[in-house]
mmCIF file of C-alpha atoms in Angstrom:
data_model
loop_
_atom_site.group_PDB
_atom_site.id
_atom_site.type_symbol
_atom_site.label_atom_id
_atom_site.label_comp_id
_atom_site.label_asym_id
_atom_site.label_seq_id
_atom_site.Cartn_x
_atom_site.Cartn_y
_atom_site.Cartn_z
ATOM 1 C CA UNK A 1 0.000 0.000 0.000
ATOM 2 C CA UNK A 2 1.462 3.431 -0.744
ATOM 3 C CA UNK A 3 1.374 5.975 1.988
ATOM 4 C CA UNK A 4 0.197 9.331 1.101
ATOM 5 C CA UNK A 5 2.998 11.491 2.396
ATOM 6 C CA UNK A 6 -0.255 13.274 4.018
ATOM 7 C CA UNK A 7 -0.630 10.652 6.693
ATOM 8 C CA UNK A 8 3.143 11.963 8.414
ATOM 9 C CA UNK A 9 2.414 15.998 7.885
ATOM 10 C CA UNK A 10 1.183 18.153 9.949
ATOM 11 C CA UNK A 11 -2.307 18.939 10.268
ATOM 12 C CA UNK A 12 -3.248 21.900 7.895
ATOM 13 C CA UNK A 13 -6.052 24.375 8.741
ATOM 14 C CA UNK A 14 -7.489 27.240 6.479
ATOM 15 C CA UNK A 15 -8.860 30.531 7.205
ATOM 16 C CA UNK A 16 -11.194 32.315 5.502
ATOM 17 C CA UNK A 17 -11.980 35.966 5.255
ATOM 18 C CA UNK A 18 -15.049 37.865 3.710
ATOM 19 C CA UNK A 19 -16.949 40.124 3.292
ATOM 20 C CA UNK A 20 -20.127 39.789 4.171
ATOM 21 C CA UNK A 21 -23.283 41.776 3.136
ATOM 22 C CA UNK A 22 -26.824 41.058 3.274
ATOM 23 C CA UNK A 23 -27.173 39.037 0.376
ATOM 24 C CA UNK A 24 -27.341 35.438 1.866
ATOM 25 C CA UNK A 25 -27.002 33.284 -1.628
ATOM 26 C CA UNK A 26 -24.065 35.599 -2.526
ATOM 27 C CA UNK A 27 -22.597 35.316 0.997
ATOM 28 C CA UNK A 28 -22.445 31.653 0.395
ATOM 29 C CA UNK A 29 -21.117 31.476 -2.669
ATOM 30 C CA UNK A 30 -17.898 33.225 -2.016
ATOM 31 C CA UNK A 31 -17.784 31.515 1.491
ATOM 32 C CA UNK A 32 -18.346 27.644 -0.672
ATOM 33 C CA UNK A 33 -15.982 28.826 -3.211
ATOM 34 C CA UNK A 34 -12.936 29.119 -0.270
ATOM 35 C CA UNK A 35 -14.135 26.069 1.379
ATOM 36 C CA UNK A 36 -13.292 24.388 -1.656
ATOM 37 C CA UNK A 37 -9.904 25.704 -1.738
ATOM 38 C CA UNK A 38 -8.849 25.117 1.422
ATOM 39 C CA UNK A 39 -10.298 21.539 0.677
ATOM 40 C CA UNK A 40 -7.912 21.658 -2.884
ATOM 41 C CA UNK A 41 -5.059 22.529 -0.534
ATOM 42 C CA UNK A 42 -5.348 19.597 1.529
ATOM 43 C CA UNK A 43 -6.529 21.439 4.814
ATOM 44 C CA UNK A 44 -8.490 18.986 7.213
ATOM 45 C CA UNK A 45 -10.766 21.868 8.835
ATOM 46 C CA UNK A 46 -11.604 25.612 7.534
ATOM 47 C CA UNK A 47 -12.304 28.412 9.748
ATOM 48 C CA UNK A 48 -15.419 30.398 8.501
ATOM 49 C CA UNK A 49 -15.959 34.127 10.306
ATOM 50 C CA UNK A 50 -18.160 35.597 12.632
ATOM 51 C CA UNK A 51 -21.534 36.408 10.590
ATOM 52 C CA UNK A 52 -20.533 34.353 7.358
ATOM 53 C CA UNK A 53 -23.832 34.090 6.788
ATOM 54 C CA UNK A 54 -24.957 37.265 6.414
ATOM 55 C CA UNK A 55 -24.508 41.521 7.650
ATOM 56 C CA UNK A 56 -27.218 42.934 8.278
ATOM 57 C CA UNK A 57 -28.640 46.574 8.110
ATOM 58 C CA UNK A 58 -30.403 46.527 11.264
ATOM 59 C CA UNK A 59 -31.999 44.549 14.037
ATOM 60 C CA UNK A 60 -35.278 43.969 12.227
ATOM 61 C CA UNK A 61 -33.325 42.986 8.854
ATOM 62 C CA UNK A 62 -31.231 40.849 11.248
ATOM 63 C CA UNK A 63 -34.311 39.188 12.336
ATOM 64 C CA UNK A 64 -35.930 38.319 8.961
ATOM 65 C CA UNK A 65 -32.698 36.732 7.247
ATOM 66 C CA UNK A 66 -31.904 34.253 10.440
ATOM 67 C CA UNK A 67 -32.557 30.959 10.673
ATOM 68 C CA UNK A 68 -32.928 28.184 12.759
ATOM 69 C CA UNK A 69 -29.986 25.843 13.365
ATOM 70 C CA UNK A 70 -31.916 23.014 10.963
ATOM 71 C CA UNK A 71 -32.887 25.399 8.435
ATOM 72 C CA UNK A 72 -31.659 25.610 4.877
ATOM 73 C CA UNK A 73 -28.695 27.340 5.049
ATOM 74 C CA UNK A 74 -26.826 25.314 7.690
ATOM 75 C CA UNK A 75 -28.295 22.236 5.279
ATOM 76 C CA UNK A 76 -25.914 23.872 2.778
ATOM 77 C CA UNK A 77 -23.199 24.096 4.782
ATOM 78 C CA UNK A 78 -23.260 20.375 5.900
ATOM 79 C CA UNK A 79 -23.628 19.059 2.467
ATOM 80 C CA UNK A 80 -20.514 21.569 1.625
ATOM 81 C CA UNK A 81 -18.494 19.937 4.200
ATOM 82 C CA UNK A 82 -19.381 16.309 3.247
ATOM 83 C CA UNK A 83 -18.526 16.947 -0.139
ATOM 84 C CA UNK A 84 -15.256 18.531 0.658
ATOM 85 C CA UNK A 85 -14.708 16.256 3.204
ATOM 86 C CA UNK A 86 -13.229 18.473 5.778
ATOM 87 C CA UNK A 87 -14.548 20.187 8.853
ATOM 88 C CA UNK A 88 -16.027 23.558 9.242
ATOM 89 C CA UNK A 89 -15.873 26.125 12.096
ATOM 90 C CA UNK A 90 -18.757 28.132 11.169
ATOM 91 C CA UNK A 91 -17.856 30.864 12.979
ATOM 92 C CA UNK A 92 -21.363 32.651 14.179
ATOM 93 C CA UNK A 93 -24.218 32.101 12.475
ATOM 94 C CA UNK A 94 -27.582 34.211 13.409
ATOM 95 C CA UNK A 95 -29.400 31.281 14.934
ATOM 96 C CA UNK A 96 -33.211 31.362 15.716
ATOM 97 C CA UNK A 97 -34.440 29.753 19.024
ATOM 98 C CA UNK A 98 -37.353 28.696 19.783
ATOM 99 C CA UNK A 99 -38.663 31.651 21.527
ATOM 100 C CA UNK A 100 -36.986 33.452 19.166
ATOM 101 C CA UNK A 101 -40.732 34.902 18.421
ATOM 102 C CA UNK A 102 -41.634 35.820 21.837
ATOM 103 C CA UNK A 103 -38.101 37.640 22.148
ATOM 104 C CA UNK A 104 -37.609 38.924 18.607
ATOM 105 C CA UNK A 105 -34.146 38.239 19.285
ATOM 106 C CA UNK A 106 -31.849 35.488 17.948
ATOM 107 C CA UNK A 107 -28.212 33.941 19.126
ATOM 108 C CA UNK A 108 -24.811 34.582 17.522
ATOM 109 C CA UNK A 109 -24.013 30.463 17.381
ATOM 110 C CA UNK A 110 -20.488 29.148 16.485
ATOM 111 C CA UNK A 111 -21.274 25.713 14.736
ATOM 112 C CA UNK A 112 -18.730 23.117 14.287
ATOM 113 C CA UNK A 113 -19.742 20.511 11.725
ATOM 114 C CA UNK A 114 -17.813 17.246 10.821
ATOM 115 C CA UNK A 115 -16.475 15.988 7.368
ATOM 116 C CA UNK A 116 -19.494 14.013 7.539
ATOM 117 C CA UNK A 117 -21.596 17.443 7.935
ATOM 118 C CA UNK A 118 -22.624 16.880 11.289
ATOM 119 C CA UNK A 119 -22.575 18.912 14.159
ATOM 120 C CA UNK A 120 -20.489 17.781 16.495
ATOM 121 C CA UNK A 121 -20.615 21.492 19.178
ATOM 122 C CA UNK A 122 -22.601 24.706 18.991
ATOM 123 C CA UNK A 123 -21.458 27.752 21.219
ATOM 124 C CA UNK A 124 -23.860 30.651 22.125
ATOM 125 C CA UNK A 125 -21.781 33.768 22.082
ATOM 126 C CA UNK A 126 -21.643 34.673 26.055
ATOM 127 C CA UNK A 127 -20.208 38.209 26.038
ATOM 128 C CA UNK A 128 -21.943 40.468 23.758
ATOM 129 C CA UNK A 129 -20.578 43.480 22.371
ATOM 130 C CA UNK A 130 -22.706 46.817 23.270
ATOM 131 C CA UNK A 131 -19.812 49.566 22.854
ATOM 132 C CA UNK A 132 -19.880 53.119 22.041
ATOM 133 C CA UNK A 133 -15.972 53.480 20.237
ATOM 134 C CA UNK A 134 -15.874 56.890 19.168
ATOM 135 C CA UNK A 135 -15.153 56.930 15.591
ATOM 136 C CA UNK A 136 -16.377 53.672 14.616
ATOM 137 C CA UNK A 137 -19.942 53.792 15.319
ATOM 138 C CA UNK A 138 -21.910 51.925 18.401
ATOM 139 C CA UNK A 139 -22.523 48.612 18.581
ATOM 140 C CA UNK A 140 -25.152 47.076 20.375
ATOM 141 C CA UNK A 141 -25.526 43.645 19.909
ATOM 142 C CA UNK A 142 -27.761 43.052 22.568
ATOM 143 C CA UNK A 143 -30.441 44.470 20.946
ATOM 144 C CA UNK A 144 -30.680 41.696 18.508
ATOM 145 C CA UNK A 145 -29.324 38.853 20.195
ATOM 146 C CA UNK A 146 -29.596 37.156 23.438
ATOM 147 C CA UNK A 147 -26.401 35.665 25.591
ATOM 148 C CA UNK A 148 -25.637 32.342 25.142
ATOM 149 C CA UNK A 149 -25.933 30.143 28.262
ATOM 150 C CA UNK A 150 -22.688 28.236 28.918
ATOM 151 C CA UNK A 151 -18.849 27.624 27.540
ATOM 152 C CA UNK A 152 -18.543 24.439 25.254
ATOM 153 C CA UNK A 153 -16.240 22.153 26.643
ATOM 154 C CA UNK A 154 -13.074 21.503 23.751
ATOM 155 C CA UNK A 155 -13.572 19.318 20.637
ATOM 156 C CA UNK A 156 -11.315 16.817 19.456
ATOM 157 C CA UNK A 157 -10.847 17.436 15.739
ATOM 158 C CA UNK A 158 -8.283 16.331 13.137
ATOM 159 C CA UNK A 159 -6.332 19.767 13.706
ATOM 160 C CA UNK A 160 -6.233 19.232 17.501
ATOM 161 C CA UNK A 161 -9.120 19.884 20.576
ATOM 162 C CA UNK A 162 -10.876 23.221 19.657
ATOM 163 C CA UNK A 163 -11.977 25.900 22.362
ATOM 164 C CA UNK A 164 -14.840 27.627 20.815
ATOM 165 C CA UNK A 165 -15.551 31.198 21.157
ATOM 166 C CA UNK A 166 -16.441 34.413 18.860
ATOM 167 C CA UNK A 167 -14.794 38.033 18.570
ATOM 168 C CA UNK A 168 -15.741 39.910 21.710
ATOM 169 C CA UNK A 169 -15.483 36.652 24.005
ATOM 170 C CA UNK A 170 -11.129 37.639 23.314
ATOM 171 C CA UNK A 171 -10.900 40.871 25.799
ATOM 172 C CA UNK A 172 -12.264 38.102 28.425
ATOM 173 C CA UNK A 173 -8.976 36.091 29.164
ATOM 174 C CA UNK A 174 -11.169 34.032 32.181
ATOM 175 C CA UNK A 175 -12.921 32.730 29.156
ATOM 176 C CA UNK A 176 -9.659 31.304 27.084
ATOM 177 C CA UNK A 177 -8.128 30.505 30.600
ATOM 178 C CA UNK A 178 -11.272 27.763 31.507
ATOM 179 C CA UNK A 179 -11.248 26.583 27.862
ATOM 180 C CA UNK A 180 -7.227 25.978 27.901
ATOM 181 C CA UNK A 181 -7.773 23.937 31.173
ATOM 182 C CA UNK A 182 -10.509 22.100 29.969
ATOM 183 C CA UNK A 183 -7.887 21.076 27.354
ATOM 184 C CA UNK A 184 -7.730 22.980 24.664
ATOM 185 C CA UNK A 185 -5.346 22.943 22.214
ATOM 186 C CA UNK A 186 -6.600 25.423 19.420
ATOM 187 C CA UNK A 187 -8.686 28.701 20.212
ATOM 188 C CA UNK A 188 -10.937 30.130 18.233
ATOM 189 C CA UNK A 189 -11.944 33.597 17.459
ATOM 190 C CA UNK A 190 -14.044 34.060 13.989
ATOM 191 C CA UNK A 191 -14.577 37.718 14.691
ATOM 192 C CA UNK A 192 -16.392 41.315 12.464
ATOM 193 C CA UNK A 193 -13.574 43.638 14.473
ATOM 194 C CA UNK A 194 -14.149 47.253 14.016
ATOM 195 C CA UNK A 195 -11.932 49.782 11.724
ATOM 196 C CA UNK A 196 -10.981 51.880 15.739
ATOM 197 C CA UNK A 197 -10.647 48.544 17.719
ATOM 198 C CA UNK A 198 -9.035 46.736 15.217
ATOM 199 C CA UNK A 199 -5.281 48.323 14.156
ATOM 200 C CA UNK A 200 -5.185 48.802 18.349
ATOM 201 C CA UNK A 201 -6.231 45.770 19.681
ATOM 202 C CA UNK A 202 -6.791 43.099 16.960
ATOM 203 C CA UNK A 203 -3.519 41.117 17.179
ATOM 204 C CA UNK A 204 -2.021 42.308 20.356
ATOM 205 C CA UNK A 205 -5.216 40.624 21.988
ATOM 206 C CA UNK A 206 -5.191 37.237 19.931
ATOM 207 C CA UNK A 207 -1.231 36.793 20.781
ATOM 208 C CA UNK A 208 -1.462 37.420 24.637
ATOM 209 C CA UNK A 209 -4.376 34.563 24.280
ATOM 210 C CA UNK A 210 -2.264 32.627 22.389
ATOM 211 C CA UNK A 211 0.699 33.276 24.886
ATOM 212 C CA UNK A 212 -1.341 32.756 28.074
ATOM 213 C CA UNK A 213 -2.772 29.724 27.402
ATOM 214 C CA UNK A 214 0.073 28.022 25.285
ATOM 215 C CA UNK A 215 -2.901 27.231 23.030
ATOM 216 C CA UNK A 216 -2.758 27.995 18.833
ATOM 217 C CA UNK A 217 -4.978 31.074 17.993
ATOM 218 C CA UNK A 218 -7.206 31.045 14.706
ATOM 219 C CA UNK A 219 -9.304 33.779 13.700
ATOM 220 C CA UNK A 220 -10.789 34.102 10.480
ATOM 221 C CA UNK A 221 -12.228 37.917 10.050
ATOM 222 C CA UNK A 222 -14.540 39.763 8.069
ATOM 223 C CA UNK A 223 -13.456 42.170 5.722
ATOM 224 C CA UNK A 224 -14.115 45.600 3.928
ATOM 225 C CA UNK A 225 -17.847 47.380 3.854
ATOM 226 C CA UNK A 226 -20.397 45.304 4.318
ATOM 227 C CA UNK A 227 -23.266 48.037 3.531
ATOM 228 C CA UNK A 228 -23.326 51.661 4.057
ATOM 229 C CA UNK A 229 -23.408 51.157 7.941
ATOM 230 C CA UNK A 230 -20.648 49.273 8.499
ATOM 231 C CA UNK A 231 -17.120 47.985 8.186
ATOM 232 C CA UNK A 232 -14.707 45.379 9.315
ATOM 233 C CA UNK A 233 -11.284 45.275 9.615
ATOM 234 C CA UNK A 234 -10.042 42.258 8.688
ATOM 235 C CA UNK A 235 -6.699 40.440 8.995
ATOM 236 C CA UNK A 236 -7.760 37.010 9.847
ATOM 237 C CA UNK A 237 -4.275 35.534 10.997
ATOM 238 C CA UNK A 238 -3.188 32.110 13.231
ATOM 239 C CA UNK A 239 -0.915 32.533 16.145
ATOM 240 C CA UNK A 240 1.295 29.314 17.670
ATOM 241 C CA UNK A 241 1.531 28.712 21.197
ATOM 242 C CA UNK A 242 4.679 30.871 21.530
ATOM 243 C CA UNK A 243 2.936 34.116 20.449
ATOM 244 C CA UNK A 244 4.379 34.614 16.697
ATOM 245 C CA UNK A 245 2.010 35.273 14.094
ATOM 246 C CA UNK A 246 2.416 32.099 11.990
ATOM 247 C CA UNK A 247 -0.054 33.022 8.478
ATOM 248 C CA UNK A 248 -2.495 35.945 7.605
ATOM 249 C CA UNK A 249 -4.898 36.550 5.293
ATOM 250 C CA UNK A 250 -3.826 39.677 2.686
ATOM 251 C CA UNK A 251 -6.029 42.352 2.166
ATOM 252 C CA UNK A 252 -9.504 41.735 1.061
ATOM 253 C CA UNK A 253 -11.853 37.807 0.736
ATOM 254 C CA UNK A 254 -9.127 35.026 0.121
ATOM 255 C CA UNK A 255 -7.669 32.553 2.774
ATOM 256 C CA UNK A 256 -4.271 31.494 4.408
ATOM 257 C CA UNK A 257 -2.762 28.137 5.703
ATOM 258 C CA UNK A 258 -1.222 27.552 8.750
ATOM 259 C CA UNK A 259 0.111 23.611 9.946
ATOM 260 C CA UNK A 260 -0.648 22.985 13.499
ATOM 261 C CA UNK A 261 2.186 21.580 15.667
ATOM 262 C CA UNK A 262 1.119 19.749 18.893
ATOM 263 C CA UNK A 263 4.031 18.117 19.415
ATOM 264 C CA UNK A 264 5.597 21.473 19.790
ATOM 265 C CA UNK A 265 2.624 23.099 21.852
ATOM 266 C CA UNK A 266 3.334 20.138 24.196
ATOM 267 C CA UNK A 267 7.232 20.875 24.348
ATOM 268 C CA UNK A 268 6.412 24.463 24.969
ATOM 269 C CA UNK A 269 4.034 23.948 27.772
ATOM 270 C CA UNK A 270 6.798 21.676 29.499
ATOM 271 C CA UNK A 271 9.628 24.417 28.910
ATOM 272 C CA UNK A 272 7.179 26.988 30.431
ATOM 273 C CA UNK A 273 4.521 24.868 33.141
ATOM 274 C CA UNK A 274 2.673 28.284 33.920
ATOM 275 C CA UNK A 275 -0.508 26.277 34.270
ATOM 276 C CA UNK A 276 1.364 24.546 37.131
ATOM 277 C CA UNK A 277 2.503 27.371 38.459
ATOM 278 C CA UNK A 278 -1.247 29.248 39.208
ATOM 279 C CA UNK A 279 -2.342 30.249 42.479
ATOM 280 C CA UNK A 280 -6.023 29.467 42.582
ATOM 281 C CA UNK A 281 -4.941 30.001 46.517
ATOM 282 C CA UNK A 282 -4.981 34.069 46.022
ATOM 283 C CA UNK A 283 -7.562 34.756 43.245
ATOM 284 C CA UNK A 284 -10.034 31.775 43.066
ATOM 285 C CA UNK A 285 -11.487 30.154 40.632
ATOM 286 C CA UNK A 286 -10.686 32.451 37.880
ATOM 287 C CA UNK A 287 -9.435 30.443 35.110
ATOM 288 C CA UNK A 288 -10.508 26.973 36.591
ATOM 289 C CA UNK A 289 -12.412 24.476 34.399
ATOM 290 C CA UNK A 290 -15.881 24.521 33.608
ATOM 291 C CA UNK A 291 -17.903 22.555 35.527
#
């Protein structure tokens, strides 16, 4: 039998960056059309951004174009992944509960499929992001969307166990701290930064959460003007355990490849034990795992 010289390389991840407006069928065109790429390229899992799906307008618009989690879109989705056979981090997609009528509100869900196309871990975005950043217009997310409920404990994948979480959940290190103790191995960030927030705090945040929990950082972005209202700022990127700034994304929709490394991120976390060094002793739980 001939090995595939596949089976001995490192695992290879894509991710993707977009622009997304509130066209849904043109939304997931481009997104399909990079998901095939990354599937040309040999990646085993590709990294989709927050609100792939669609940008919208306003909270009402927001409302209207959402769907629930078996609706047709995320049908779409899973048949794209079984036919590319890889795995997708969908990175927040505007999910309709239940009540979703009653509350006129929906959640910002991070959905994890298979290469099979099924989902394997939803997370409910648990920190929402109602700012005023002068400069770069206010955001209020909970207008439109409710708080997810709970962390996701990590998921083993072909690219290593996953810690799920999207864009604002980074300022909240307690967050990457339970997920990296709960044994994480990757974190996650599909994010729609802001043109302010973004050239200040964009990739000095995702390396200090790379850093701190000896974990690899992905974070596919979204990119350019979505609609007259709004802008993103892009540069999707993945950060190794050490901090360094291993791929990006260039300017505008595309993608970029990064290998992930475990054997290293397990060298590194011997080297430098600071998760045995904690002192749960003189600040609590902060940082312990979920329960």
């Amino acid at each position: 039998m001939a090995i595939s010289s596949s089976s001995w390389e490192l695992p290879l991840v894509a991710v993707c960056q977009v622009t997304s407006t509130p066209d849904k069928q043109e939304n997931f065109k481009t997104c399909a059309e990079l998901v095939r790429e990354a599937a040309r390229l040999g990646a085993c899992l590709a990294f989709l951004p927050e609100a792939f799906d669609f940008i919208a307008r306003d909270p009402a618009e927001t409302l209207h174009l959402s769907e629930p989690l078996g609706g047709n879109l995320l049908g779409k989705y899973t048949q794209l992944a079984r036919e590319c056979g890889l795995w997708l981090s969908l990175g927040g997609f505007h999910e309709r509960g239940q009540d979703w009528e009653q509350t006129q509100k929906i959640y910002n869900c991070h959905v994890l499929l298979n290469d099979k196309g099924s989902v394997v871990a939803t997370y409910r975005k648990t920190h929402l992001c109602d700012v005023e950043i002068p400069g770069q217009g206010p955001m209020h997310e909970s207008d439109s969307t409710i708080p997810g409920p709970s962390l996701e404990s990590p998921v083993s994948t072909p690219a290593g166990k996953i810690g799920l979480a999207i864009c604002y959940d980074m300022r909240f290190p307690e967050l990457s701290l339970a997920l990296a103790q709960a044994g994480a191995e990757i974190l996650t960030y599909p994010s729609a930064f802001g043109s302010v927030t973004g050239p200040a705090h964009w990739e000095v945040l995702l390396r200090a959460r790379a850093i701190e929990t000896q974990c690899y950082v992905v974070a596919a972005a979204q990119c350019g003007r979505h609609h007259e209202k709004r802008a993103s700022y892009g540069h999707s990127m993945v950060v190794d355990p050490w901090g360094t700034v291993v791929a990006r994304c260039p300017e505008g929709p595309g993608l970029c490849l990064a290998r992930i490394d475990l054997r290293y991120l397990r060298q590194l976390r011997q080297h430098l034990p600071v998760f045995q060094h904690r002192r749960p002793d003189l600040y609590g739980s902060l940082g312990h795992p979920p329960s």
